[in-house]
Amino acid sequence: MTVSPVSPAAAGSASRDLSRARAALAEARESTDHLLKYSSAHVAALRVAAAVLAVRARPVRSGPRRRVQRNAWVLLAEVAPEFGEWASFFAAGATQRAAAEAGLERAVTTREADDLVRAVETFYELVESSLHLATQPTLTTTFAPESVLAQPWMQAS
C-alpha cells in the first residue's frame, strides 16, 4: 500500500487533534465519575476522528444550493471506509454522551464507561498507525487539572 504525502498543515492539525484526544483519554482514565469518564472518552474518539478528517477529507466547494450537513462519524465513514464500523459504534454512543453530559446518572453505567475508554484507546492506536505522522507521545500522557470538556476548543463540538 502506498501512502499519500500529508501536507504540513494537515499533519499539524491531525497532530493537535491526536494530542487533544490523548488529553481527553487521560482524563477519562483518571476519572472516578462514570459520567465524566464516558463523556471524556467519547470526546477523545471525536478528536481521533478529527485527525483522520484533517488528513483525508477534502474541502467541498459550495454551490448555489446548500449542502446537507453531515456529522464527523458520517464523514469518517466516507473518507476512511476502513473505520466505518468504528464510526457507527461511536455514533451510536452520541446520545449516551449527551445524557451523561446532562448529568443523567442512569444514562451510562461504570462498565459502559470503562468499555468505551478501552474502545477509544484501540481506535486511537489504529488511527495513529494508519496516519503515518511523525512520532507522537504515548497514550499515557497526563492531562491538565481542568476538565477537557471545559476547554474552549471543546465548546464548539
Short mmCIF file of N, CA and C in Angstrom, two decimals, residues 70-152:
data_model
loop_
_atom_site.label_atom_id
_atom_site.label_comp_id
_atom_site.label_asym_id
_atom_site.label_seq_id
_atom_site.Cartn_x
_atom_site.Cartn_y
_atom_site.Cartn_z
N ARG A 70 -23.27 16.96 7.50
CA ARG A 70 -23.04 15.61 7.98
C ARG A 70 -22.14 15.68 9.20
N ASN A 71 -22.35 14.77 10.14
CA ASN A 71 -21.54 14.80 11.35
C ASN A 71 -20.20 14.10 11.11
N ALA A 72 -19.33 14.18 12.11
CA ALA A 72 -17.97 13.63 11.98
C ALA A 72 -17.99 12.14 11.68
N TRP A 73 -18.95 11.42 12.26
CA TRP A 73 -18.98 9.97 12.06
C TRP A 73 -19.37 9.60 10.64
N VAL A 74 -20.30 10.33 10.06
CA VAL A 74 -20.68 10.09 8.66
C VAL A 74 -19.50 10.41 7.75
N LEU A 75 -18.86 11.55 8.00
CA LEU A 75 -17.69 11.93 7.19
C LEU A 75 -16.56 10.93 7.33
N LEU A 76 -16.31 10.45 8.55
CA LEU A 76 -15.25 9.48 8.76
C LEU A 76 -15.49 8.23 7.93
N ALA A 77 -16.71 7.72 7.96
CA ALA A 77 -17.03 6.51 7.19
C ALA A 77 -16.85 6.74 5.69
N GLU A 78 -17.09 7.98 5.24
CA GLU A 78 -16.93 8.29 3.81
C GLU A 78 -15.47 8.39 3.40
N VAL A 79 -14.67 9.10 4.18
CA VAL A 79 -13.28 9.34 3.77
C VAL A 79 -12.32 8.23 4.19
N ALA A 80 -12.72 7.43 5.16
CA ALA A 80 -11.88 6.33 5.64
C ALA A 80 -12.77 5.11 5.90
N PRO A 81 -13.20 4.44 4.84
CA PRO A 81 -14.13 3.32 5.00
C PRO A 81 -13.62 2.22 5.93
N GLU A 82 -12.31 2.12 6.07
CA GLU A 82 -11.76 1.11 6.97
C GLU A 82 -12.12 1.39 8.43
N PHE A 83 -12.55 2.62 8.72
CA PHE A 83 -13.00 2.98 10.07
C PHE A 83 -14.53 3.12 10.16
N GLY A 84 -15.22 2.60 9.16
CA GLY A 84 -16.67 2.70 9.11
C GLY A 84 -17.37 2.06 10.30
N GLU A 85 -16.90 0.89 10.72
CA GLU A 85 -17.53 0.23 11.87
C GLU A 85 -17.28 1.02 13.15
N TRP A 86 -16.09 1.61 13.27
CA TRP A 86 -15.80 2.46 14.42
C TRP A 86 -16.73 3.67 14.41
N ALA A 87 -16.92 4.25 13.24
CA ALA A 87 -17.79 5.42 13.12
C ALA A 87 -19.21 5.08 13.57
N SER A 88 -19.71 3.94 13.14
CA SER A 88 -21.05 3.51 13.55
C SER A 88 -21.12 3.28 15.06
N PHE A 89 -20.10 2.66 15.60
CA PHE A 89 -20.05 2.38 17.04
C PHE A 89 -20.09 3.68 17.85
N PHE A 90 -19.24 4.63 17.49
CA PHE A 90 -19.20 5.88 18.26
C PHE A 90 -20.42 6.75 18.01
N ALA A 91 -20.96 6.72 16.79
CA ALA A 91 -22.19 7.48 16.52
C ALA A 91 -23.33 6.97 17.39
N ALA A 92 -23.36 5.67 17.61
CA ALA A 92 -24.42 5.09 18.44
C ALA A 92 -24.31 5.54 19.90
N GLY A 93 -23.13 5.96 20.33
CA GLY A 93 -22.95 6.41 21.70
C GLY A 93 -23.15 7.90 21.91
N ALA A 94 -23.46 8.63 20.86
CA ALA A 94 -23.60 10.09 20.97
C ALA A 94 -24.76 10.49 21.89
N THR A 95 -25.85 9.76 21.83
CA THR A 95 -27.00 10.08 22.69
C THR A 95 -26.64 9.84 24.16
N GLN A 96 -25.92 8.74 24.42
CA GLN A 96 -25.49 8.47 25.79
C GLN A 96 -24.53 9.55 26.28
N ARG A 97 -23.65 10.01 25.39
CA ARG A 97 -22.73 11.07 25.78
C ARG A 97 -23.51 12.32 26.18
N ALA A 98 -24.50 12.69 25.38
CA ALA A 98 -25.31 13.88 25.68
C ALA A 98 -26.02 13.72 27.02
N ALA A 99 -26.54 12.54 27.27
CA ALA A 99 -27.22 12.28 28.54
C ALA A 99 -26.24 12.32 29.71
N ALA A 100 -25.06 11.78 29.51
CA ALA A 100 -24.03 11.80 30.55
C ALA A 100 -23.61 13.23 30.85
N GLU A 101 -23.44 14.03 29.81
CA GLU A 101 -23.06 15.44 30.00
C GLU A 101 -24.17 16.22 30.70
N ALA A 102 -25.41 15.77 30.53
CA ALA A 102 -26.53 16.41 31.20
C ALA A 102 -26.66 15.96 32.66
N GLY A 103 -25.82 14.98 33.05
CA GLY A 103 -25.82 14.53 34.43
C GLY A 103 -26.83 13.45 34.76
N LEU A 104 -27.38 12.80 33.75
CA LEU A 104 -28.36 11.75 33.99
C LEU A 104 -27.65 10.47 34.44
N GLU A 105 -27.73 10.20 35.73
CA GLU A 105 -26.99 9.11 36.35
C GLU A 105 -27.20 7.76 35.67
N ARG A 106 -28.40 7.47 35.24
CA ARG A 106 -28.68 6.16 34.65
C ARG A 106 -28.37 6.08 33.16
N ALA A 107 -27.84 7.14 32.59
CA ALA A 107 -27.55 7.15 31.16
C ALA A 107 -26.45 6.17 30.79
N VAL A 108 -25.48 6.03 31.68
CA VAL A 108 -24.30 5.22 31.40
C VAL A 108 -23.89 4.49 32.68
N THR A 109 -23.52 3.24 32.56
CA THR A 109 -23.02 2.51 33.72
C THR A 109 -21.50 2.67 33.78
N THR A 110 -20.96 2.34 34.93
CA THR A 110 -19.50 2.37 35.09
C THR A 110 -18.85 1.41 34.10
N ARG A 111 -19.44 0.27 33.90
CA ARG A 111 -18.92 -0.72 32.95
C ARG A 111 -18.90 -0.16 31.53
N GLU A 112 -19.98 0.50 31.13
CA GLU A 112 -20.04 1.08 29.79
C GLU A 112 -18.96 2.14 29.62
N ALA A 113 -18.74 2.95 30.64
CA ALA A 113 -17.71 3.98 30.58
C ALA A 113 -16.33 3.35 30.44
N ASP A 114 -16.06 2.32 31.23
CA ASP A 114 -14.77 1.64 31.15
C ASP A 114 -14.57 0.98 29.79
N ASP A 115 -15.62 0.36 29.28
CA ASP A 115 -15.55 -0.28 27.96
C ASP A 115 -15.29 0.75 26.87
N LEU A 116 -15.93 1.91 26.98
CA LEU A 116 -15.72 2.95 25.98
C LEU A 116 -14.28 3.45 26.01
N VAL A 117 -13.72 3.61 27.18
CA VAL A 117 -12.32 4.05 27.29
C VAL A 117 -11.42 3.06 26.55
N ARG A 118 -11.62 1.77 26.79
CA ARG A 118 -10.79 0.76 26.12
C ARG A 118 -11.00 0.79 24.61
N ALA A 119 -12.22 0.98 24.17
CA ALA A 119 -12.50 1.04 22.73
C ALA A 119 -11.81 2.24 22.10
N VAL A 120 -11.87 3.38 22.76
CA VAL A 120 -11.24 4.59 22.22
C VAL A 120 -9.71 4.41 22.18
N GLU A 121 -9.14 3.77 23.17
CA GLU A 121 -7.70 3.52 23.15
C GLU A 121 -7.31 2.69 21.93
N THR A 122 -8.10 1.67 21.63
CA THR A 122 -7.84 0.83 20.45
C THR A 122 -8.00 1.65 19.17
N PHE A 123 -9.08 2.41 19.09
CA PHE A 123 -9.34 3.27 17.93
C PHE A 123 -8.19 4.26 17.73
N TYR A 124 -7.76 4.87 18.79
CA TYR A 124 -6.64 5.83 18.74
C TYR A 124 -5.41 5.16 18.13
N GLU A 125 -5.05 4.01 18.66
CA GLU A 125 -3.83 3.32 18.19
C GLU A 125 -3.95 2.94 16.72
N LEU A 126 -5.12 2.48 16.28
CA LEU A 126 -5.31 2.12 14.87
C LEU A 126 -5.18 3.34 13.97
N VAL A 127 -5.81 4.44 14.39
CA VAL A 127 -5.75 5.66 13.58
C VAL A 127 -4.33 6.21 13.55
N GLU A 128 -3.69 6.26 14.70
CA GLU A 128 -2.33 6.81 14.76
C GLU A 128 -1.40 6.04 13.83
N SER A 129 -1.49 4.73 13.84
CA SER A 129 -0.61 3.95 12.97
C SER A 129 -0.99 4.10 11.50
N SER A 130 -2.25 4.34 11.20
CA SER A 130 -2.67 4.48 9.80
C SER A 130 -2.32 5.84 9.21
N LEU A 131 -2.18 6.86 10.05
CA LEU A 131 -1.91 8.20 9.53
C LEU A 131 -0.46 8.43 9.15
N HIS A 132 0.44 7.64 9.70
CA HIS A 132 1.87 7.76 9.38
C HIS A 132 2.40 9.17 9.61
N LEU A 133 2.03 9.76 10.73
CA LEU A 133 2.54 11.08 11.08
C LEU A 133 3.84 10.92 11.84
N ALA A 134 4.49 12.02 12.12
CA ALA A 134 5.70 11.97 12.93
C ALA A 134 5.36 11.35 14.28
N THR A 135 6.35 10.81 14.93
CA THR A 135 6.14 10.13 16.20
C THR A 135 5.42 11.02 17.20
N GLN A 136 4.40 10.44 17.82
CA GLN A 136 3.59 11.14 18.81
C GLN A 136 3.95 10.64 20.19
N PRO A 137 3.70 11.43 21.23
CA PRO A 137 3.87 10.93 22.60
C PRO A 137 2.93 9.75 22.83
N THR A 138 3.23 8.93 23.78
CA THR A 138 2.40 7.76 24.04
C THR A 138 1.07 8.15 24.66
N LEU A 139 0.15 7.20 24.69
CA LEU A 139 -1.18 7.42 25.23
C LEU A 139 -1.18 7.72 26.73
N THR A 140 -0.09 7.49 27.41
CA THR A 140 -0.08 7.67 28.86
C THR A 140 0.18 9.12 29.28
N THR A 141 0.14 10.05 28.34
CA THR A 141 0.31 11.45 28.67
C THR A 141 -0.74 11.87 29.69
N THR A 142 -0.36 12.66 30.68
CA THR A 142 -1.33 13.10 31.69
C THR A 142 -2.01 14.37 31.23
N PHE A 143 -3.12 14.68 31.86
CA PHE A 143 -3.90 15.85 31.45
C PHE A 143 -3.80 16.96 32.48
N ALA A 144 -4.14 18.14 32.03
CA ALA A 144 -4.16 19.30 32.92
C ALA A 144 -5.31 19.13 33.91
N PRO A 145 -5.22 19.78 35.08
CA PRO A 145 -6.25 19.60 36.10
C PRO A 145 -7.66 19.99 35.66
N GLU A 146 -7.78 20.99 34.80
CA GLU A 146 -9.14 21.37 34.40
C GLU A 146 -9.69 20.35 33.40
N SER A 147 -10.97 20.23 33.36
CA SER A 147 -11.63 19.25 32.52
C SER A 147 -11.43 19.55 31.05
N VAL A 148 -11.26 18.50 30.27
CA VAL A 148 -11.17 18.64 28.82
C VAL A 148 -12.48 19.22 28.29
N LEU A 149 -13.59 18.86 28.91
CA LEU A 149 -14.88 19.34 28.45
C LEU A 149 -15.04 20.84 28.63
N ALA A 150 -14.25 21.45 29.52
CA ALA A 150 -14.34 22.88 29.77
C ALA A 150 -13.40 23.69 28.88
N GLN A 151 -12.57 23.03 28.10
CA GLN A 151 -11.62 23.73 27.24
C GLN A 151 -12.37 24.51 26.16
N PRO A 152 -11.84 25.66 25.74
CA PRO A 152 -12.52 26.45 24.71
C PRO A 152 -12.71 25.68 23.40
#
